[in-house]
mmCIF file of C-alpha atoms in Angstrom:
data_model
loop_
_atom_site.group_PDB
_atom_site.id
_atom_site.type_symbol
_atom_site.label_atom_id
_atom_site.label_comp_id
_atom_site.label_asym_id
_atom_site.label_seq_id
_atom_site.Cartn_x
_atom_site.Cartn_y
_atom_site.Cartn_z
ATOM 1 C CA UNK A 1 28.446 71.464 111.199
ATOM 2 C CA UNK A 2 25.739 73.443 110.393
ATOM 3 C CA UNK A 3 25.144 74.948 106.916
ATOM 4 C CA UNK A 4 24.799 78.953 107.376
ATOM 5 C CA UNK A 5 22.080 80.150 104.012
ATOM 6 C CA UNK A 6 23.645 83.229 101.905
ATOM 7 C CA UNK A 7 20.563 85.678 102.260
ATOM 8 C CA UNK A 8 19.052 86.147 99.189
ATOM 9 C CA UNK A 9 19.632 89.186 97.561
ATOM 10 C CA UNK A 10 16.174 90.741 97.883
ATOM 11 C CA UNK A 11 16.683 90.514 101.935
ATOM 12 C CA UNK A 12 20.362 91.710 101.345
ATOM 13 C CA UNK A 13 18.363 94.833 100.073
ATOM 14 C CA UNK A 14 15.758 94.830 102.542
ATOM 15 C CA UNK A 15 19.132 95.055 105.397
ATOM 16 C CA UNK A 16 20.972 97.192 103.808
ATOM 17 C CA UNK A 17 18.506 100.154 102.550
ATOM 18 C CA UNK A 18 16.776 99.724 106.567
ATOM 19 C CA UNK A 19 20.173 100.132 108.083
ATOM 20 C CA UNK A 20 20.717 103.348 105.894
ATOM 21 C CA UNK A 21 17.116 104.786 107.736
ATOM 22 C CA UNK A 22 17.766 103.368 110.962
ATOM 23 C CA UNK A 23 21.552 105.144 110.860
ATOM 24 C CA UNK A 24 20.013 108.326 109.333
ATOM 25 C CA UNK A 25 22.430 108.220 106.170
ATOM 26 C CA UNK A 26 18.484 108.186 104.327
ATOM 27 C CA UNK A 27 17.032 111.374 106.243
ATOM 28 C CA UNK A 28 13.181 111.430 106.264
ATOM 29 C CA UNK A 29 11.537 112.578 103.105
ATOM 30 C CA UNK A 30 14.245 111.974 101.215
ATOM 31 C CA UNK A 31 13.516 110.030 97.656
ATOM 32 C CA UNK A 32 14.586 106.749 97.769
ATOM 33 C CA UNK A 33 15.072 106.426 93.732
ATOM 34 C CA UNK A 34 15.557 102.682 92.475
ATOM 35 C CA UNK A 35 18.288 102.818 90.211
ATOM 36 C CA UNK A 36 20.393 105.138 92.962
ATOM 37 C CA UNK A 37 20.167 102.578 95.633
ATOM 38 C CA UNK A 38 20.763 99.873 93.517
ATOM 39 C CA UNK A 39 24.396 101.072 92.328
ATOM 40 C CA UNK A 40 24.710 102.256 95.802
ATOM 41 C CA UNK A 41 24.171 99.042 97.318
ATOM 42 C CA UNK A 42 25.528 97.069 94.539
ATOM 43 C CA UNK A 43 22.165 94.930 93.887
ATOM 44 C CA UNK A 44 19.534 94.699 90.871
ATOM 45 C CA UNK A 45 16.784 97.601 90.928
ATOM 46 C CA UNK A 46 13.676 94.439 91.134
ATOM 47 C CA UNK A 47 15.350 93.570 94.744
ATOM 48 C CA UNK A 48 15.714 97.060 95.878
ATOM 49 C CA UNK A 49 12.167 97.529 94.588
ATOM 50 C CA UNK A 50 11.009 94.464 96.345
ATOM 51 C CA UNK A 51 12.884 95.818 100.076
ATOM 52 C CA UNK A 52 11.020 99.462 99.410
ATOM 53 C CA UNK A 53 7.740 97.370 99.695
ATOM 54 C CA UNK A 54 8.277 95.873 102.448
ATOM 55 C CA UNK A 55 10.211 98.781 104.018
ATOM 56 C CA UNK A 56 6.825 100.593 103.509
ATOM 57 C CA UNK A 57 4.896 97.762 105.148
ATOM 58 C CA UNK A 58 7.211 98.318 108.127
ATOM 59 C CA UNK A 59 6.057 102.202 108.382
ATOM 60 C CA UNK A 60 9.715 103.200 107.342
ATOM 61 C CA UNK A 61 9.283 104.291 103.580
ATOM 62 C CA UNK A 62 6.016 106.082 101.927
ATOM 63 C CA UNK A 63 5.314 105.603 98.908
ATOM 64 C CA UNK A 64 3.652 108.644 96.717
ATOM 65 C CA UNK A 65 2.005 109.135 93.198
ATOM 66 C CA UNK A 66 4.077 110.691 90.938
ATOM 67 C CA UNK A 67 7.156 111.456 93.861
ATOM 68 C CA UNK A 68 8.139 107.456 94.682
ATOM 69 C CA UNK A 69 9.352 106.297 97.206
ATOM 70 C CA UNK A 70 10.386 108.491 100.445
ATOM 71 C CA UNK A 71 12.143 107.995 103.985
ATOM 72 C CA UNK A 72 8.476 108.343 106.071
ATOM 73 C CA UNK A 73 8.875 111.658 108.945
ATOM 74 C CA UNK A 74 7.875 110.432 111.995
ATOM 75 C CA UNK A 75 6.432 113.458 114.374
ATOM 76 C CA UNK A 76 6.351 113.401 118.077
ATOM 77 C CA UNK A 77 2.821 112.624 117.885
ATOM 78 C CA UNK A 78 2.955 109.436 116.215
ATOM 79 C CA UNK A 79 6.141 108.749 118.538
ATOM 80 C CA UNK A 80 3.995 108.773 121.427
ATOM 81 C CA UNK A 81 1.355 106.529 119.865
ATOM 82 C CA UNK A 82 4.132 103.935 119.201
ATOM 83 C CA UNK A 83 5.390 104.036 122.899
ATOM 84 C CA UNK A 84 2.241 103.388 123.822
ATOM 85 C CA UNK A 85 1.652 100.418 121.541
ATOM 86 C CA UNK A 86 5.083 99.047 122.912
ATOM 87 C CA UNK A 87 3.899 99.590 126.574
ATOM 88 C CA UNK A 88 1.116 97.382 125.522
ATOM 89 C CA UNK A 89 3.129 94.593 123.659
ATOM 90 C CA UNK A 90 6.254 94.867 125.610
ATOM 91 C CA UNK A 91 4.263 94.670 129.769
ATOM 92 C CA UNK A 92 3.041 91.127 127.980
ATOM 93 C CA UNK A 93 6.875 90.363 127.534
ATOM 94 C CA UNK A 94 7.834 91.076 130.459
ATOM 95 C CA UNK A 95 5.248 89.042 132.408
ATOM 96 C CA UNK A 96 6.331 85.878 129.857
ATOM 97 C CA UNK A 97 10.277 86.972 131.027
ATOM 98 C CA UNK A 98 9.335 86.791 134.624
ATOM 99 C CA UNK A 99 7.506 83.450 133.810
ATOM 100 C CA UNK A 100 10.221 81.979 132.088
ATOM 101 C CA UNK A 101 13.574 83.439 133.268
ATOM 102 C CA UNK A 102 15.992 80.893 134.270
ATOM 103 C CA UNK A 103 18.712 81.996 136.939
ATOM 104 C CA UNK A 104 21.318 82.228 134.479
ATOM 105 C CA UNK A 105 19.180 84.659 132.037
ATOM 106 C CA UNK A 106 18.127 86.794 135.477
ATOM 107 C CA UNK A 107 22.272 87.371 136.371
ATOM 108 C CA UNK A 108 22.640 88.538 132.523
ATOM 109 C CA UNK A 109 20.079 91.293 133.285
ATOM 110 C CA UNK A 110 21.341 92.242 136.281
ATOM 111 C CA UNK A 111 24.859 92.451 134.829
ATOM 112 C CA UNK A 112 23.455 94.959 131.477
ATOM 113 C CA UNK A 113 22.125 96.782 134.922
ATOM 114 C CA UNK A 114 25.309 97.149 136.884
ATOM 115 C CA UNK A 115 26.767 98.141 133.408
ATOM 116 C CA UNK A 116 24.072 100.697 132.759
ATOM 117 C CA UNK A 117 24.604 102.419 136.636
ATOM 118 C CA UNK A 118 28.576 102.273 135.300
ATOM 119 C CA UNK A 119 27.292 104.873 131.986
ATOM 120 C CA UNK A 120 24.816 107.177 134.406
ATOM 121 C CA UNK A 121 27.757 107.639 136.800
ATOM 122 C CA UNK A 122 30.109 108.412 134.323
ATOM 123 C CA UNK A 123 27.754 110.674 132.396
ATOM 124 C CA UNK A 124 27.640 108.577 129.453
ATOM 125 C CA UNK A 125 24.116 108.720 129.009
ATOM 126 C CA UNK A 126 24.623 107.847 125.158
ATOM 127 C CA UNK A 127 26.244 104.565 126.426
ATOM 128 C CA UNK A 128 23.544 103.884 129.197
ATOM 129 C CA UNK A 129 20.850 104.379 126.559
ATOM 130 C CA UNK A 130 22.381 101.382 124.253
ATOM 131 C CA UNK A 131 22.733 99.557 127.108
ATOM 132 C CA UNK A 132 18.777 99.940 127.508
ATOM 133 C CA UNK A 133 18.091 98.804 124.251
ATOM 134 C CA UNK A 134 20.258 96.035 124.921
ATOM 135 C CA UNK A 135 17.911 95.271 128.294
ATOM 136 C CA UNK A 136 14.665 95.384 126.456
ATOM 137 C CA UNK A 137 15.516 93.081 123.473
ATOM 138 C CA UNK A 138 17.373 90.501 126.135
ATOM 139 C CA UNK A 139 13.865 90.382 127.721
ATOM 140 C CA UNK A 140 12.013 89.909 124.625
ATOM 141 C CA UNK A 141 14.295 87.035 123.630
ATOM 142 C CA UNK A 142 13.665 85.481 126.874
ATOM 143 C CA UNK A 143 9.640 85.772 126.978
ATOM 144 C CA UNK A 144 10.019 84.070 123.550
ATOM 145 C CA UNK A 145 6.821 85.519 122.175
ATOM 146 C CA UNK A 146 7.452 85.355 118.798
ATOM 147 C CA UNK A 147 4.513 87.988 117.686
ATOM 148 C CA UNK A 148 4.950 90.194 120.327
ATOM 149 C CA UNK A 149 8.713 90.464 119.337
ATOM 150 C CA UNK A 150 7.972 91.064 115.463
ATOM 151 C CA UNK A 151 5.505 93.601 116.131
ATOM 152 C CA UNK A 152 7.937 95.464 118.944
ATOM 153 C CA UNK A 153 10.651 95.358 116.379
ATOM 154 C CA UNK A 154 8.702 97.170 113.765
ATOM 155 C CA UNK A 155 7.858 99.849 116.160
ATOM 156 C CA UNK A 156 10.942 100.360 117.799
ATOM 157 C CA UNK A 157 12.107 100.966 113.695
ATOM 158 C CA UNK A 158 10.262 103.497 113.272
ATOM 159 C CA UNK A 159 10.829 105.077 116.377
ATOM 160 C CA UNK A 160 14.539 105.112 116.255
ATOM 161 C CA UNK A 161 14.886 108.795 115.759
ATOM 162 C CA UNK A 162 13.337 109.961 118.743
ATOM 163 C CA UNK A 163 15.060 107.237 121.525
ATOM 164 C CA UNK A 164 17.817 109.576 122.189
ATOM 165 C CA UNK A 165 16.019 112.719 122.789
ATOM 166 C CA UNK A 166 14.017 111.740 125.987
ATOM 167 C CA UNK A 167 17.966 111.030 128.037
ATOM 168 C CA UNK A 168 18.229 114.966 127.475
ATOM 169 C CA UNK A 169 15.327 115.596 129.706
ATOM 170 C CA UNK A 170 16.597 116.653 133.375
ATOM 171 C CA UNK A 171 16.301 114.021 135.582
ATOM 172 C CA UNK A 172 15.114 111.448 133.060
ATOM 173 C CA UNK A 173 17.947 109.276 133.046
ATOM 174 C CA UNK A 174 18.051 108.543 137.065
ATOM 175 C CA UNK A 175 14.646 107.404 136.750
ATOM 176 C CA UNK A 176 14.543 105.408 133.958
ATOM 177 C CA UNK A 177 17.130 103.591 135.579
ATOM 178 C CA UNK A 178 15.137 103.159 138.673
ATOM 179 C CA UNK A 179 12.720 101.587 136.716
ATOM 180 C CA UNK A 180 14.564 99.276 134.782
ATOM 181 C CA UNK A 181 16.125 97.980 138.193
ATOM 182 C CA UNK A 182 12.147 97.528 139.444
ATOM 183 C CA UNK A 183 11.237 95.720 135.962
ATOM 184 C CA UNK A 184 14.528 93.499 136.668
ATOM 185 C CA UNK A 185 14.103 93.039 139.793
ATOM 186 C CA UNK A 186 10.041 91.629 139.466
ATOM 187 C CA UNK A 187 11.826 89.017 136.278
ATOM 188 C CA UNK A 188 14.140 88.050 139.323
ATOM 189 C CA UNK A 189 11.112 87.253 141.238
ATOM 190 C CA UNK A 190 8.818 85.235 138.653
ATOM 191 C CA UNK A 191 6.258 87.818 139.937
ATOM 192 C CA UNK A 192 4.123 88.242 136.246
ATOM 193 C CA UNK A 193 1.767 90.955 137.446
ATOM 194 C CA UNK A 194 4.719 93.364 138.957
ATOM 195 C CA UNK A 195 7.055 92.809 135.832
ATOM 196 C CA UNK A 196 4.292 93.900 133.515
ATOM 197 C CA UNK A 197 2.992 96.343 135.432
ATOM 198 C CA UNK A 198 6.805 97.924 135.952
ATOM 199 C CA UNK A 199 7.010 97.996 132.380
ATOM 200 C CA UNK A 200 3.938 99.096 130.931
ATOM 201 C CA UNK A 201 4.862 102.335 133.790
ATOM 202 C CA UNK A 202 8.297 102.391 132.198
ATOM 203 C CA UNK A 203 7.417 103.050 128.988
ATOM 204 C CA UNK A 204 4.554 105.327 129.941
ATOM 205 C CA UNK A 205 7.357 107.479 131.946
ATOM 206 C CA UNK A 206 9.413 107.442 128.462
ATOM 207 C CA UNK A 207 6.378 108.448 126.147
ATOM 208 C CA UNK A 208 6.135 111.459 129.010
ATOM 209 C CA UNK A 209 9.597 112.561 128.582
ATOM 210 C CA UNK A 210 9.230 112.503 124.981
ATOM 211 C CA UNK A 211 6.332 114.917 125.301
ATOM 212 C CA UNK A 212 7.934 116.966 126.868
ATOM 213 C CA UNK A 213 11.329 116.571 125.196
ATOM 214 C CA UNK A 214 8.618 117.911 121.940
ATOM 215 C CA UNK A 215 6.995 120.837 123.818
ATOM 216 C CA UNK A 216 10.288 122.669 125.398
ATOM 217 C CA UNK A 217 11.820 122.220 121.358
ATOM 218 C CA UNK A 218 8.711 124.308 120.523
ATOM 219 C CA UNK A 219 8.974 126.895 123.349
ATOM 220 C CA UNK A 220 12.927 127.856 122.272
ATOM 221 C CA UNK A 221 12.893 131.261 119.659
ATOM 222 C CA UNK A 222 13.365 130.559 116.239
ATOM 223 C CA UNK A 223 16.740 131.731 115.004
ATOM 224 C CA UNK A 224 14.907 133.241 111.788
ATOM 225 C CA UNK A 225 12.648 135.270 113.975
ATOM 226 C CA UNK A 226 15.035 136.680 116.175
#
């Protein structure tokens, strides 16, 4: 039987303070103070210190003279930039998926598919949009690219708290489901250059919506200026 390793406590730190950003119980630009998180978390201030580092590395924390540590702001500028870097990194997935999907892997995705029509029809687009995270790492795991995958993750981290606000946009949530059944469906079909393709257009649709997720926030009144 295998032995399972007891992470060490520096990457015990590392999880636990990027869960807190990733779940939003750190709120950008808030001070991430060493001795706080450390009798928060339980763990000694040189591992915490160590996980801000690399938390920073990641593009999740910034790291100030004479402030410390903060949860980095993401805008919906940058958000767009990282969609398109994952369009980039995450078409060459998909064409290693489609290369290397075995029959087994290929009824998996269809069956996160089926599952994600389920959550549009019953207007759980909350539900349909895990389910599309779900989709997307599936297919990373199969292309197997190890680099690709790291980098993706990264970016997907510090994109976290904008994923939800492009299912509000009318009609956005019937199409990306179209074309997660045409990115599927090329996987299905070994065909490289249509799987690619379907996803670098995918993700291209989403960086869209989040555009213009951003511009009708900036059209509604201010409640102070009313």
């Amino acid at each position: 039987m295998p032995v399972v390793e007891k992470p060490t406590e520096t990457q015990t730190a590392y999880q636990r303070v990027r869960q807190a950003i990733l779940a939003e119980e750190l709120l950008p630009g808030q001070r991430l103070v060493e001795k706080e998180l450390a009798e928060r978390f339980g763990l000694g201030r040189a591992a915490i210190r160590t996980a801000l580092a690399r938390l920073e590395q990641e593009g999740l924390v910034k790291s100030e003279p004479f402030r410390g540590a903060t949860v980095r702001a993401i805008d919906e500028a940058e958000a767009v930039e990282i969609l398109e870097a994952r369009a980039a990194l995450e078409s060459l997935a998909a064409r290693y998926a489609a290369r290397k999907a075995t029959p087994e892997q290929v009824r998996h995705l269809e069956d996160i598919l089926q599952r994600m029509q389920a959550r549009y029809e019953a207007g759980d687009l909350l539900g349909m949009s895990e389910l599309n995270s779900e989709l997307h790492q599936r297919l990373l795991e199969i292309a197997g690219h190890r680099t690709a995958a790291r980098l993706i993750e990264s970016l997907r981290a510090q994109n976290v708290r904008h994923q939800f606000r492009t299912i509000l946009v009318p009609g956005r949530s019937r199409r990306s489901l179209e074309e997660h059944r045409r990115i599927v469906q090329a996987v299905a079909a070994h065909d490289e250059e249509k799987a690619a393709q379907a996803m670098l257009e995918h993700l291209s649709q989403v960086a869209e919506a989040l555009r213009q997720a951003a511009a009708s926030d900036r059209s509604k009144p201010n409640p102070e200026e009313a």
